Amino acid sequence: MRIQTLWAMPMFRPTKESGLNHLISLSSIFLKPSIRNFLFFIVFFVSCYQTSAQTISKHSSPALSVATTDEGMSAERLLRIDAMLKEAISDKEIPGAVALIARNGKIVFHNAYGMADNKSRKTMEKDAIFRIASQTKAITSTAVMILWEEGKFRMDDPISKYLPEFGKAQILDTFNESDSTYSTKPAENQITIRHLITHTSGIGYGMIDGDDRFRKIYQKAKVVDAFTSKDISIGDNIKKLAQLPLHHEPGEKFTYSEGLDVLGYFVEVVSGMPFDEFLRTRIFDPLGMNDTWFYLPKKKHDRLVSVQSKNDGKWKRFEDSRFEIDYPIRGAKRFFSGGAGLSSTAKDYATFLQMYLNEGELNGERILSRTTIQSIMGNQTGDKFGDGLEYYGLAFGVVTSNGQDAGGQGSTGTFDWGGYFNTQYFADPVENIIGILMKQTQGPVDDNTGWRFRQMVFSAIDD
């Protein structure tokens, strides 16, 4: 009778919100202190577990996994993509490729095609590792924004505040073709961190610069443009670069540059950690990107795809005295290029992009805030980039409404970029879809797989 009476009283009637508290109250009346304490511990543990589980289910997005449903993608149209890539191999447009499509955090298409090395006839595998070159830039930008979130700097701080070698910005004035000597004039403004991350600093790009004068100036100064197997640090290289002239006044134009290489060194200085270590501990390990490295561990060497070029209609290993193609597996392994040095897999890079689609979080690991992602995707370059179809943010090219309407590029807000050795990616936050096409070619190739793949991925949406 006593229990029934107590249960009938409102103060003892359990509710959804306070049931555990009422159980504890009842235990204080009917149970011995030792048993009551044990029960309290069990109830507290269960309560914490339930709260934690609810928090994870509400706020955590799981790691990429293979889809068990179609995720709103047409199986028939995905087969068209498969056929297109097989045809590109047979027609010798490309020697090999790995393609990956993910939607809603699920991999709906992940296939390998052709050869990873044509000389040895090694078949391409889905876990093949590719030199991603300029796809490194978005990862470096992410590292910069991690430090920005920690209040280490402001975007419009002059870079000379942290790297004093950049304190006297100079613009190229005259150039002597006979010996590559030149004169300069002082810049009115100093280079800021925002200029570097948006390619508006005026810094050049050496070997791949569109202006032959800068190619010669960088070569004479022995600046490393992207990657090397030599025993040199990024700090040594950037200090050389800081002494060279600019294309134009900082902030005036979009000029693709080594600005992200500068920022890789900047990350070292501000964080107090080697750049490769910072990326490993703050991005790669938390996201499970175990196949993304500047220099591959020995056990991964055999997964690196060869760079191929077409000679007399046949695919052969690419050779060029300007390049050290084997840098991911040979040499001093000390140079960590923030603009072009990483190698990775299609799945690893898709994991990185999914973190962005999830507004900065993946599998319980928050890399960036949702509000920071919003800034990264904002128009940071006005009309300086993309002919109205795209603008440049703080890490990616971003499709505008005009780009969406032009067709084949994805929804407004789709972000993208690619790499020097013929790799491409895009991610559409409206459709929650990722497309990655990894190849390894150089030199003149008649390759139409990039635009076809992207166009056909969006055409395969069927929900």
PDB file of C-alpha atoms in Angstrom, residues 85-372:
ATOM      1  CA  LEU A  85      35.793   5.303 -68.652  1.00  0.00           C
ATOM      2  CA  LYS A  86      36.358   1.842 -70.132  1.00  0.00           C
ATOM      3  CA  GLU A  87      36.084   3.352 -73.599  1.00  0.00           C
ATOM      4  CA  ALA A  88      38.577   6.087 -72.670  1.00  0.00           C
ATOM      5  CA  ILE A  89      41.055   3.369 -71.705  1.00  0.00           C
ATOM      6  CA  SER A  90      40.543   1.395 -74.903  1.00  0.00           C
ATOM      7  CA  ASP A  91      40.802   4.568 -77.015  1.00  0.00           C
ATOM      8  CA  LYS A  92      44.034   5.501 -75.178  1.00  0.00           C
ATOM      9  CA  GLU A  93      42.671   8.799 -73.894  1.00  0.00           C
ATOM     10  CA  ILE A  94      44.060   7.819 -70.504  1.00  0.00           C
ATOM     11  CA  PRO A  95      46.225   4.888 -69.355  1.00  0.00           C
ATOM     12  CA  GLY A  96      44.338   4.273 -66.117  1.00  0.00           C
ATOM     13  CA  ALA A  97      42.031   5.829 -63.559  1.00  0.00           C
ATOM     14  CA  VAL A  98      40.179   5.416 -60.284  1.00  0.00           C
ATOM     15  CA  ALA A  99      36.707   6.952 -60.085  1.00  0.00           C
ATOM     16  CA  LEU A 100      34.661   7.454 -56.937  1.00  0.00           C
ATOM     17  CA  ILE A 101      31.163   8.854 -56.415  1.00  0.00           C
ATOM     18  CA  ALA A 102      29.638   9.284 -52.969  1.00  0.00           C
ATOM     19  CA  ARG A 103      26.202  10.541 -52.033  1.00  0.00           C
ATOM     20  CA  ASN A 104      24.811  11.207 -48.563  1.00  0.00           C
ATOM     21  CA  GLY A 105      28.086   9.980 -47.101  1.00  0.00           C
ATOM     22  CA  LYS A 106      27.809   6.629 -48.899  1.00  0.00           C
ATOM     23  CA  ILE A 107      30.048   5.387 -51.717  1.00  0.00           C
ATOM     24  CA  VAL A 108      27.799   4.454 -54.651  1.00  0.00           C
ATOM     25  CA  PHE A 109      30.513   4.030 -57.297  1.00  0.00           C
ATOM     26  CA  HIS A 110      34.189   3.148 -56.809  1.00  0.00           C
ATOM     27  CA  ASN A 111      35.995   1.488 -59.700  1.00  0.00           C
ATOM     28  CA  ALA A 112      39.509   1.159 -61.090  1.00  0.00           C
ATOM     29  CA  TYR A 113      40.382   1.140 -64.799  1.00  0.00           C
ATOM     30  CA  GLY A 114      43.392   0.378 -66.962  1.00  0.00           C
ATOM     31  CA  MET A 115      46.969   0.264 -65.810  1.00  0.00           C
ATOM     32  CA  ALA A 116      48.790   1.740 -62.831  1.00  0.00           C
ATOM     33  CA  ASP A 117      52.018   1.238 -64.779  1.00  0.00           C
ATOM     34  CA  ASN A 118      51.987   0.391 -68.450  1.00  0.00           C
ATOM     35  CA  LYS A 119      55.571  -0.836 -68.660  1.00  0.00           C
ATOM     36  CA  SER A 120      55.058  -3.546 -66.045  1.00  0.00           C
ATOM     37  CA  ARG A 121      51.392  -3.984 -67.033  1.00  0.00           C
ATOM     38  CA  LYS A 122      50.382  -3.498 -63.410  1.00  0.00           C
ATOM     39  CA  THR A 123      46.601  -3.320 -63.132  1.00  0.00           C
ATOM     40  CA  MET A 124      45.034  -0.288 -61.473  1.00  0.00           C
ATOM     41  CA  GLU A 125      43.474  -0.981 -58.077  1.00  0.00           C
ATOM     42  CA  LYS A 126      40.875   1.061 -56.157  1.00  0.00           C
ATOM     43  CA  ASP A 127      43.362   1.806 -53.367  1.00  0.00           C
ATOM     44  CA  ALA A 128      46.009   3.111 -55.791  1.00  0.00           C
ATOM     45  CA  ILE A 129      47.928   6.172 -54.575  1.00  0.00           C
ATOM     46  CA  PHE A 130      48.213   9.240 -56.814  1.00  0.00           C
ATOM     47  CA  ARG A 131      50.301  12.411 -56.679  1.00  0.00           C
ATOM     48  CA  ILE A 132      47.504  14.903 -56.066  1.00  0.00           C
ATOM     49  CA  ALA A 133      49.649  18.019 -56.675  1.00  0.00           C
ATOM     50  CA  SER A 134      47.404  21.102 -56.358  1.00  0.00           C
ATOM     51  CA  GLN A 135      44.720  19.143 -54.539  1.00  0.00           C
ATOM     52  CA  THR A 136      47.168  19.643 -51.662  1.00  0.00           C
ATOM     53  CA  LYS A 137      46.156  23.317 -51.575  1.00  0.00           C
ATOM     54  CA  ALA A 138      42.719  22.792 -50.029  1.00  0.00           C
ATOM     55  CA  ILE A 139      44.285  20.679 -47.275  1.00  0.00           C
ATOM     56  CA  THR A 140      46.854  23.405 -46.561  1.00  0.00           C
ATOM     57  CA  SER A 141      44.064  25.998 -46.509  1.00  0.00           C
ATOM     58  CA  THR A 142      42.238  23.836 -43.981  1.00  0.00           C
ATOM     59  CA  ALA A 143      45.344  23.783 -41.771  1.00  0.00           C
ATOM     60  CA  VAL A 144      45.533  27.573 -41.978  1.00  0.00           C
ATOM     61  CA  MET A 145      41.883  27.915 -40.969  1.00  0.00           C
ATOM     62  CA  ILE A 146      42.353  25.564 -38.011  1.00  0.00           C
ATOM     63  CA  LEU A 147      44.930  28.020 -36.657  1.00  0.00           C
ATOM     64  CA  TRP A 148      42.675  30.955 -37.533  1.00  0.00           C
ATOM     65  CA  GLU A 149      39.911  29.395 -35.424  1.00  0.00           C
ATOM     66  CA  GLU A 150      42.382  29.280 -32.534  1.00  0.00           C
ATOM     67  CA  GLY A 151      42.879  33.035 -32.773  1.00  0.00           C
ATOM     68  CA  LYS A 152      46.502  32.802 -33.899  1.00  0.00           C
ATOM     69  CA  PHE A 153      46.131  35.529 -36.558  1.00  0.00           C
ATOM     70  CA  ARG A 154      43.696  37.617 -38.563  1.00  0.00           C
ATOM     71  CA  MET A 155      43.152  36.992 -42.279  1.00  0.00           C
ATOM     72  CA  ASP A 156      44.180  40.509 -43.236  1.00  0.00           C
ATOM     73  CA  ASP A 157      47.377  40.505 -41.197  1.00  0.00           C
ATOM     74  CA  PRO A 158      50.465  41.133 -43.340  1.00  0.00           C
ATOM     75  CA  ILE A 159      52.401  37.890 -43.750  1.00  0.00           C
ATOM     76  CA  SER A 160      55.539  39.818 -42.749  1.00  0.00           C
ATOM     77  CA  LYS A 161      54.183  39.910 -39.181  1.00  0.00           C
ATOM     78  CA  TYR A 162      54.962  36.179 -39.017  1.00  0.00           C
ATOM     79  CA  LEU A 163      57.519  35.783 -41.832  1.00  0.00           C
ATOM     80  CA  PRO A 164      59.595  39.018 -41.723  1.00  0.00           C
ATOM     81  CA  GLU A 165      61.371  38.137 -44.991  1.00  0.00           C
ATOM     82  CA  PHE A 166      58.235  39.402 -46.803  1.00  0.00           C
ATOM     83  CA  GLY A 167      58.470  42.869 -45.266  1.00  0.00           C
ATOM     84  CA  LYS A 168      59.452  44.748 -48.435  1.00  0.00           C
ATOM     85  CA  ALA A 169      57.157  43.631 -51.243  1.00  0.00           C
ATOM     86  CA  GLN A 170      58.484  44.610 -54.687  1.00  0.00           C
ATOM     87  CA  ILE A 171      56.803  44.458 -58.115  1.00  0.00           C
ATOM     88  CA  LEU A 172      58.699  43.476 -61.271  1.00  0.00           C
ATOM     89  CA  ASP A 173      59.510  46.581 -63.339  1.00  0.00           C
ATOM     90  CA  THR A 174      62.075  45.694 -66.037  1.00  0.00           C
ATOM     91  CA  PHE A 175      63.558  42.378 -67.155  1.00  0.00           C
ATOM     92  CA  ASN A 176      66.740  41.603 -69.095  1.00  0.00           C
ATOM     93  CA  GLU A 177      66.277  38.558 -71.334  1.00  0.00           C
ATOM     94  CA  SER A 178      70.005  38.015 -71.789  1.00  0.00           C
ATOM     95  CA  ASP A 179      70.793  37.194 -68.159  1.00  0.00           C
ATOM     96  CA  SER A 180      67.434  37.224 -66.325  1.00  0.00           C
ATOM     97  CA  THR A 181      68.374  40.252 -64.259  1.00  0.00           C
ATOM     98  CA  TYR A 182      65.561  42.635 -63.384  1.00  0.00           C
ATOM     99  CA  SER A 183      64.573  45.795 -61.585  1.00  0.00           C
ATOM    100  CA  THR A 184      61.635  46.346 -59.243  1.00  0.00           C
ATOM    101  CA  LYS A 185      59.444  49.056 -57.819  1.00  0.00           C
ATOM    102  CA  PRO A 186      58.030  49.072 -54.282  1.00  0.00           C
ATOM    103  CA  ALA A 187      54.518  47.749 -53.812  1.00  0.00           C
ATOM    104  CA  GLU A 188      52.025  50.132 -52.239  1.00  0.00           C
ATOM    105  CA  ASN A 189      50.523  47.360 -50.121  1.00  0.00           C
ATOM    106  CA  GLN A 190      51.951  44.405 -48.259  1.00  0.00           C
ATOM    107  CA  ILE A 191      50.962  40.781 -48.876  1.00  0.00           C
ATOM    108  CA  THR A 192      48.342  39.539 -46.418  1.00  0.00           C
ATOM    109  CA  ILE A 193      47.391  36.014 -45.420  1.00  0.00           C
ATOM    110  CA  ARG A 194      44.121  36.477 -47.319  1.00  0.00           C
ATOM    111  CA  HIS A 195      46.074  37.377 -50.462  1.00  0.00           C
ATOM    112  CA  LEU A 196      48.156  34.192 -50.159  1.00  0.00           C
ATOM    113  CA  ILE A 197      45.225  31.850 -49.601  1.00  0.00           C
ATOM    114  CA  THR A 198      43.215  33.375 -52.497  1.00  0.00           C
ATOM    115  CA  HIS A 199      46.050  33.599 -55.068  1.00  0.00           C
ATOM    116  CA  THR A 200      45.871  37.380 -55.217  1.00  0.00           C
ATOM    117  CA  SER A 201      49.276  38.097 -53.637  1.00  0.00           C
ATOM    118  CA  GLY A 202      51.098  38.612 -56.948  1.00  0.00           C
ATOM    119  CA  ILE A 203      53.607  35.849 -56.170  1.00  0.00           C
ATOM    120  CA  GLY A 204      54.530  33.748 -59.208  1.00  0.00           C
ATOM    121  CA  TYR A 205      54.649  30.011 -59.866  1.00  0.00           C
ATOM    122  CA  GLY A 206      58.084  29.409 -61.314  1.00  0.00           C
ATOM    123  CA  MET A 207      58.148  26.512 -63.741  1.00  0.00           C
ATOM    124  CA  ILE A 208      54.414  26.591 -64.508  1.00  0.00           C
ATOM    125  CA  ASP A 209      54.044  30.386 -64.438  1.00  0.00           C
ATOM    126  CA  GLY A 210      52.212  31.884 -67.388  1.00  0.00           C
ATOM    127  CA  ASP A 211      54.862  34.603 -67.673  1.00  0.00           C
ATOM    128  CA  ASP A 212      58.192  33.392 -69.075  1.00  0.00           C
ATOM    129  CA  ARG A 213      60.066  36.122 -67.176  1.00  0.00           C
ATOM    130  CA  PHE A 214      58.982  34.658 -63.856  1.00  0.00           C
ATOM    131  CA  ARG A 215      59.886  31.142 -64.928  1.00  0.00           C
ATOM    132  CA  LYS A 216      63.425  32.375 -65.586  1.00  0.00           C
ATOM    133  CA  ILE A 217      63.636  34.466 -62.405  1.00  0.00           C
ATOM    134  CA  TYR A 218      62.530  31.547 -60.214  1.00  0.00           C
ATOM    135  CA  GLN A 219      64.851  29.132 -61.971  1.00  0.00           C
ATOM    136  CA  LYS A 220      67.841  31.442 -61.507  1.00  0.00           C
ATOM    137  CA  ALA A 221      66.992  31.871 -57.814  1.00  0.00           C
ATOM    138  CA  LYS A 222      66.728  28.047 -57.482  1.00  0.00           C
ATOM    139  CA  VAL A 223      63.284  28.203 -55.929  1.00  0.00           C
ATOM    140  CA  VAL A 224      61.572  24.813 -55.664  1.00  0.00           C
ATOM    141  CA  ASP A 225      58.158  25.201 -57.262  1.00  0.00           C
ATOM    142  CA  ALA A 226      56.260  22.164 -56.066  1.00  0.00           C
ATOM    143  CA  PHE A 227      58.196  19.115 -54.872  1.00  0.00           C
ATOM    144  CA  THR A 228      61.711  17.793 -54.628  1.00  0.00           C
ATOM    145  CA  SER A 229      63.732  14.844 -53.380  1.00  0.00           C
ATOM    146  CA  LYS A 230      66.611  17.168 -52.438  1.00  0.00           C
ATOM    147  CA  ASP A 231      67.649  17.894 -48.871  1.00  0.00           C
ATOM    148  CA  ILE A 232      65.923  21.237 -48.474  1.00  0.00           C
ATOM    149  CA  SER A 233      63.335  22.578 -46.035  1.00  0.00           C
ATOM    150  CA  ILE A 234      60.259  24.620 -46.911  1.00  0.00           C
ATOM    151  CA  GLY A 235      61.604  27.373 -44.679  1.00  0.00           C
ATOM    152  CA  ASP A 236      64.805  27.670 -46.713  1.00  0.00           C
ATOM    153  CA  ASN A 237      62.800  27.695 -49.933  1.00  0.00           C
ATOM    154  CA  ILE A 238      60.257  30.299 -48.839  1.00  0.00           C
ATOM    155  CA  LYS A 239      62.980  32.643 -47.625  1.00  0.00           C
ATOM    156  CA  LYS A 240      64.408  32.602 -51.179  1.00  0.00           C
ATOM    157  CA  LEU A 241      60.956  33.154 -52.639  1.00  0.00           C
ATOM    158  CA  ALA A 242      60.371  36.169 -50.394  1.00  0.00           C
ATOM    159  CA  GLN A 243      63.200  38.035 -52.118  1.00  0.00           C
ATOM    160  CA  LEU A 244      61.662  37.719 -55.606  1.00  0.00           C
ATOM    161  CA  PRO A 245      59.415  40.283 -57.351  1.00  0.00           C
ATOM    162  CA  LEU A 246      55.636  40.126 -57.638  1.00  0.00           C
ATOM    163  CA  HIS A 247      53.542  40.077 -60.782  1.00  0.00           C
ATOM    164  CA  HIS A 248      51.369  42.940 -59.547  1.00  0.00           C
ATOM    165  CA  GLU A 249      50.126  44.880 -56.555  1.00  0.00           C
ATOM    166  CA  PRO A 250      48.882  42.505 -53.803  1.00  0.00           C
ATOM    167  CA  GLY A 251      45.122  42.045 -54.058  1.00  0.00           C
ATOM    168  CA  GLU A 252      44.885  43.428 -57.595  1.00  0.00           C
ATOM    169  CA  LYS A 253      44.381  40.201 -59.575  1.00  0.00           C
ATOM    170  CA  PHE A 254      43.972  36.444 -59.300  1.00  0.00           C
ATOM    171  CA  THR A 255      47.355  34.970 -60.246  1.00  0.00           C
ATOM    172  CA  TYR A 256      47.791  31.266 -59.514  1.00  0.00           C
ATOM    173  CA  SER A 257      50.811  31.125 -57.263  1.00  0.00           C
ATOM    174  CA  GLU A 258      53.002  29.505 -54.670  1.00  0.00           C
ATOM    175  CA  GLY A 259      51.037  31.298 -51.972  1.00  0.00           C
ATOM    176  CA  LEU A 260      49.982  27.998 -50.395  1.00  0.00           C
ATOM    177  CA  ASP A 261      53.628  26.921 -50.184  1.00  0.00           C
ATOM    178  CA  VAL A 262      54.260  30.117 -48.235  1.00  0.00           C
ATOM    179  CA  LEU A 263      51.331  29.241 -45.981  1.00  0.00           C
ATOM    180  CA  GLY A 264      52.685  25.729 -45.369  1.00  0.00           C
ATOM    181  CA  TYR A 265      55.767  27.352 -43.844  1.00  0.00           C
ATOM    182  CA  PHE A 266      53.521  29.837 -42.052  1.00  0.00           C
ATOM    183  CA  VAL A 267      51.704  26.901 -40.396  1.00  0.00           C
ATOM    184  CA  GLU A 268      55.064  25.612 -39.145  1.00  0.00           C
ATOM    185  CA  VAL A 269      56.004  28.991 -37.678  1.00  0.00           C
ATOM    186  CA  VAL A 270      52.647  29.711 -36.027  1.00  0.00           C
ATOM    187  CA  SER A 271      51.989  26.192 -34.715  1.00  0.00           C
ATOM    188  CA  GLY A 272      55.566  25.366 -33.739  1.00  0.00           C
ATOM    189  CA  MET A 273      55.193  21.978 -35.479  1.00  0.00           C
ATOM    190  CA  PRO A 274      56.674  20.611 -38.707  1.00  0.00           C
ATOM    191  CA  PHE A 275      54.053  21.037 -41.430  1.00  0.00           C
ATOM    192  CA  ASP A 276      53.719  17.333 -42.176  1.00  0.00           C
ATOM    193  CA  GLU A 277      53.233  16.619 -38.473  1.00  0.00           C
ATOM    194  CA  PHE A 278      50.546  19.278 -38.172  1.00  0.00           C
ATOM    195  CA  LEU A 279      48.579  17.794 -41.071  1.00  0.00           C
ATOM    196  CA  ARG A 280      48.950  14.282 -39.673  1.00  0.00           C
ATOM    197  CA  THR A 281      47.800  15.113 -36.151  1.00  0.00           C
ATOM    198  CA  ARG A 282      45.137  17.729 -36.906  1.00  0.00           C
ATOM    199  CA  ILE A 283      43.577  16.446 -40.164  1.00  0.00           C
ATOM    200  CA  PHE A 284      44.728  13.050 -41.455  1.00  0.00           C
ATOM    201  CA  ASP A 285      44.661  10.953 -38.268  1.00  0.00           C
ATOM    202  CA  PRO A 286      41.359  12.401 -36.986  1.00  0.00           C
ATOM    203  CA  LEU A 287      39.672  11.758 -40.340  1.00  0.00           C
ATOM    204  CA  GLY A 288      41.293   8.351 -40.889  1.00  0.00           C
ATOM    205  CA  MET A 289      43.156   9.518 -44.021  1.00  0.00           C
ATOM    206  CA  ASN A 290      45.830   6.869 -43.611  1.00  0.00           C
ATOM    207  CA  ASP A 291      46.939   6.871 -47.264  1.00  0.00           C
ATOM    208  CA  THR A 292      47.669  10.612 -47.541  1.00  0.00           C
ATOM    209  CA  TRP A 293      51.356  11.530 -47.207  1.00  0.00           C
ATOM    210  CA  PHE A 294      54.064  13.837 -48.504  1.00  0.00           C
ATOM    211  CA  TYR A 295      56.422  10.839 -48.595  1.00  0.00           C
ATOM    212  CA  LEU A 296      54.941   7.366 -48.579  1.00  0.00           C
ATOM    213  CA  PRO A 297      55.870   4.764 -45.962  1.00  0.00           C
ATOM    214  CA  LYS A 298      57.797   1.906 -47.573  1.00  0.00           C
ATOM    215  CA  LYS A 299      54.882  -0.528 -47.275  1.00  0.00           C
ATOM    216  CA  LYS A 300      52.804   1.773 -49.507  1.00  0.00           C
ATOM    217  CA  HIS A 301      55.418   2.313 -52.258  1.00  0.00           C
ATOM    218  CA  ASP A 302      54.032  -0.355 -54.568  1.00  0.00           C
ATOM    219  CA  ARG A 303      50.619   1.379 -54.633  1.00  0.00           C
ATOM    220  CA  LEU A 304      51.994   4.599 -56.177  1.00  0.00           C
ATOM    221  CA  VAL A 305      50.768   5.042 -59.758  1.00  0.00           C
ATOM    222  CA  SER A 306      53.330   5.905 -62.445  1.00  0.00           C
ATOM    223  CA  VAL A 307      53.053   9.211 -64.291  1.00  0.00           C
ATOM    224  CA  GLN A 308      52.511   8.413 -67.975  1.00  0.00           C
ATOM    225  CA  SER A 309      52.825  10.416 -71.181  1.00  0.00           C
ATOM    226  CA  LYS A 310      51.834   9.505 -74.709  1.00  0.00           C
ATOM    227  CA  ASN A 311      54.617   8.909 -77.210  1.00  0.00           C
ATOM    228  CA  ASP A 312      53.824   7.713 -80.745  1.00  0.00           C
ATOM    229  CA  GLY A 313      50.372   6.697 -79.573  1.00  0.00           C
ATOM    230  CA  LYS A 314      51.698   4.562 -76.706  1.00  0.00           C
ATOM    231  CA  TRP A 315      51.727   5.211 -72.980  1.00  0.00           C
ATOM    232  CA  LYS A 316      55.198   5.408 -71.472  1.00  0.00           C
ATOM    233  CA  ARG A 317      56.655   6.529 -68.174  1.00  0.00           C
ATOM    234  CA  PHE A 318      56.881  10.351 -68.127  1.00  0.00           C
ATOM    235  CA  GLU A 319      60.428  11.699 -68.061  1.00  0.00           C
ATOM    236  CA  ASP A 320      61.392  15.359 -67.809  1.00  0.00           C
ATOM    237  CA  SER A 321      64.589  16.888 -66.447  1.00  0.00           C
ATOM    238  CA  ARG A 322      62.525  19.572 -64.668  1.00  0.00           C
ATOM    239  CA  PHE A 323      60.637  17.005 -62.590  1.00  0.00           C
ATOM    240  CA  GLU A 324      61.606  14.549 -59.877  1.00  0.00           C
ATOM    241  CA  ILE A 325      58.674  12.249 -60.469  1.00  0.00           C
ATOM    242  CA  ASP A 326      59.656   9.714 -57.806  1.00  0.00           C
ATOM    243  CA  TYR A 327      59.692  12.300 -54.991  1.00  0.00           C
ATOM    244  CA  PRO A 328      57.001  10.501 -52.904  1.00  0.00           C
ATOM    245  CA  ILE A 329      59.269   7.467 -52.416  1.00  0.00           C
ATOM    246  CA  ARG A 330      62.846   8.719 -52.881  1.00  0.00           C
ATOM    247  CA  GLY A 331      65.311  11.322 -51.699  1.00  0.00           C
ATOM    248  CA  ALA A 332      65.760  13.302 -48.485  1.00  0.00           C
ATOM    249  CA  LYS A 333      61.988  13.489 -47.831  1.00  0.00           C
ATOM    250  CA  ARG A 334      62.228  16.830 -46.023  1.00  0.00           C
ATOM    251  CA  PHE A 335      60.362  19.185 -48.346  1.00  0.00           C
ATOM    252  CA  PHE A 336      56.652  19.551 -47.498  1.00  0.00           C
ATOM    253  CA  SER A 337      55.045  21.566 -50.271  1.00  0.00           C
ATOM    254  CA  GLY A 338      51.777  23.133 -49.144  1.00  0.00           C
ATOM    255  CA  GLY A 339      50.826  23.782 -52.741  1.00  0.00           C
ATOM    256  CA  ALA A 340      51.577  20.485 -54.450  1.00  0.00           C
ATOM    257  CA  GLY A 341      53.403  17.866 -52.377  1.00  0.00           C
ATOM    258  CA  LEU A 342      50.841  15.325 -51.176  1.00  0.00           C
ATOM    259  CA  SER A 343      49.892  11.911 -52.535  1.00  0.00           C
ATOM    260  CA  SER A 344      46.573  10.250 -51.710  1.00  0.00           C
ATOM    261  CA  THR A 345      43.805   7.852 -52.743  1.00  0.00           C
ATOM    262  CA  ALA A 346      40.363   8.568 -54.137  1.00  0.00           C
ATOM    263  CA  LYS A 347      38.733   7.386 -50.897  1.00  0.00           C
ATOM    264  CA  ASP A 348      40.989   9.454 -48.648  1.00  0.00           C
ATOM    265  CA  TYR A 349      40.272  12.608 -50.609  1.00  0.00           C
ATOM    266  CA  ALA A 350      36.559  11.841 -50.651  1.00  0.00           C
ATOM    267  CA  THR A 351      36.764  11.563 -46.863  1.00  0.00           C
ATOM    268  CA  PHE A 352      38.312  15.041 -46.703  1.00  0.00           C
ATOM    269  CA  LEU A 353      35.571  16.471 -48.940  1.00  0.00           C
ATOM    270  CA  GLN A 354      32.824  14.746 -46.949  1.00  0.00           C
ATOM    271  CA  MET A 355      34.073  16.552 -43.863  1.00  0.00           C
ATOM    272  CA  TYR A 356      33.400  19.803 -45.738  1.00  0.00           C
ATOM    273  CA  LEU A 357      29.944  18.642 -46.863  1.00  0.00           C
ATOM    274  CA  ASN A 358      29.242  17.847 -43.195  1.00  0.00           C
ATOM    275  CA  GLU A 359      30.114  21.467 -42.321  1.00  0.00           C
ATOM    276  CA  GLY A 360      33.444  20.641 -40.725  1.00  0.00           C
ATOM    277  CA  GLU A 361      32.834  17.328 -38.942  1.00  0.00           C
ATOM    278  CA  LEU A 362      33.172  13.620 -39.708  1.00  0.00           C
ATOM    279  CA  ASN A 363      32.773  10.526 -37.550  1.00  0.00           C
ATOM    280  CA  GLY A 364      32.733  12.512 -34.322  1.00  0.00           C
ATOM    281  CA  GLU A 365      35.824  14.561 -35.219  1.00  0.00           C
ATOM    282  CA  ARG A 366      35.246  18.279 -35.707  1.00  0.00           C
ATOM    283  CA  ILE A 367      37.979  19.806 -37.845  1.00  0.00           C
ATOM    284  CA  LEU A 368      36.380  23.203 -38.492  1.00  0.00           C
ATOM    285  CA  SER A 369      33.316  25.083 -37.316  1.00  0.00           C
ATOM    286  CA  ARG A 370      30.233  25.350 -39.492  1.00  0.00           C
ATOM    287  CA  THR A 371      30.672  29.133 -39.464  1.00  0.00           C
ATOM    288  CA  THR A 372      34.269  28.792 -40.681  1.00  0.00           C
TER     289      THR A 372
END
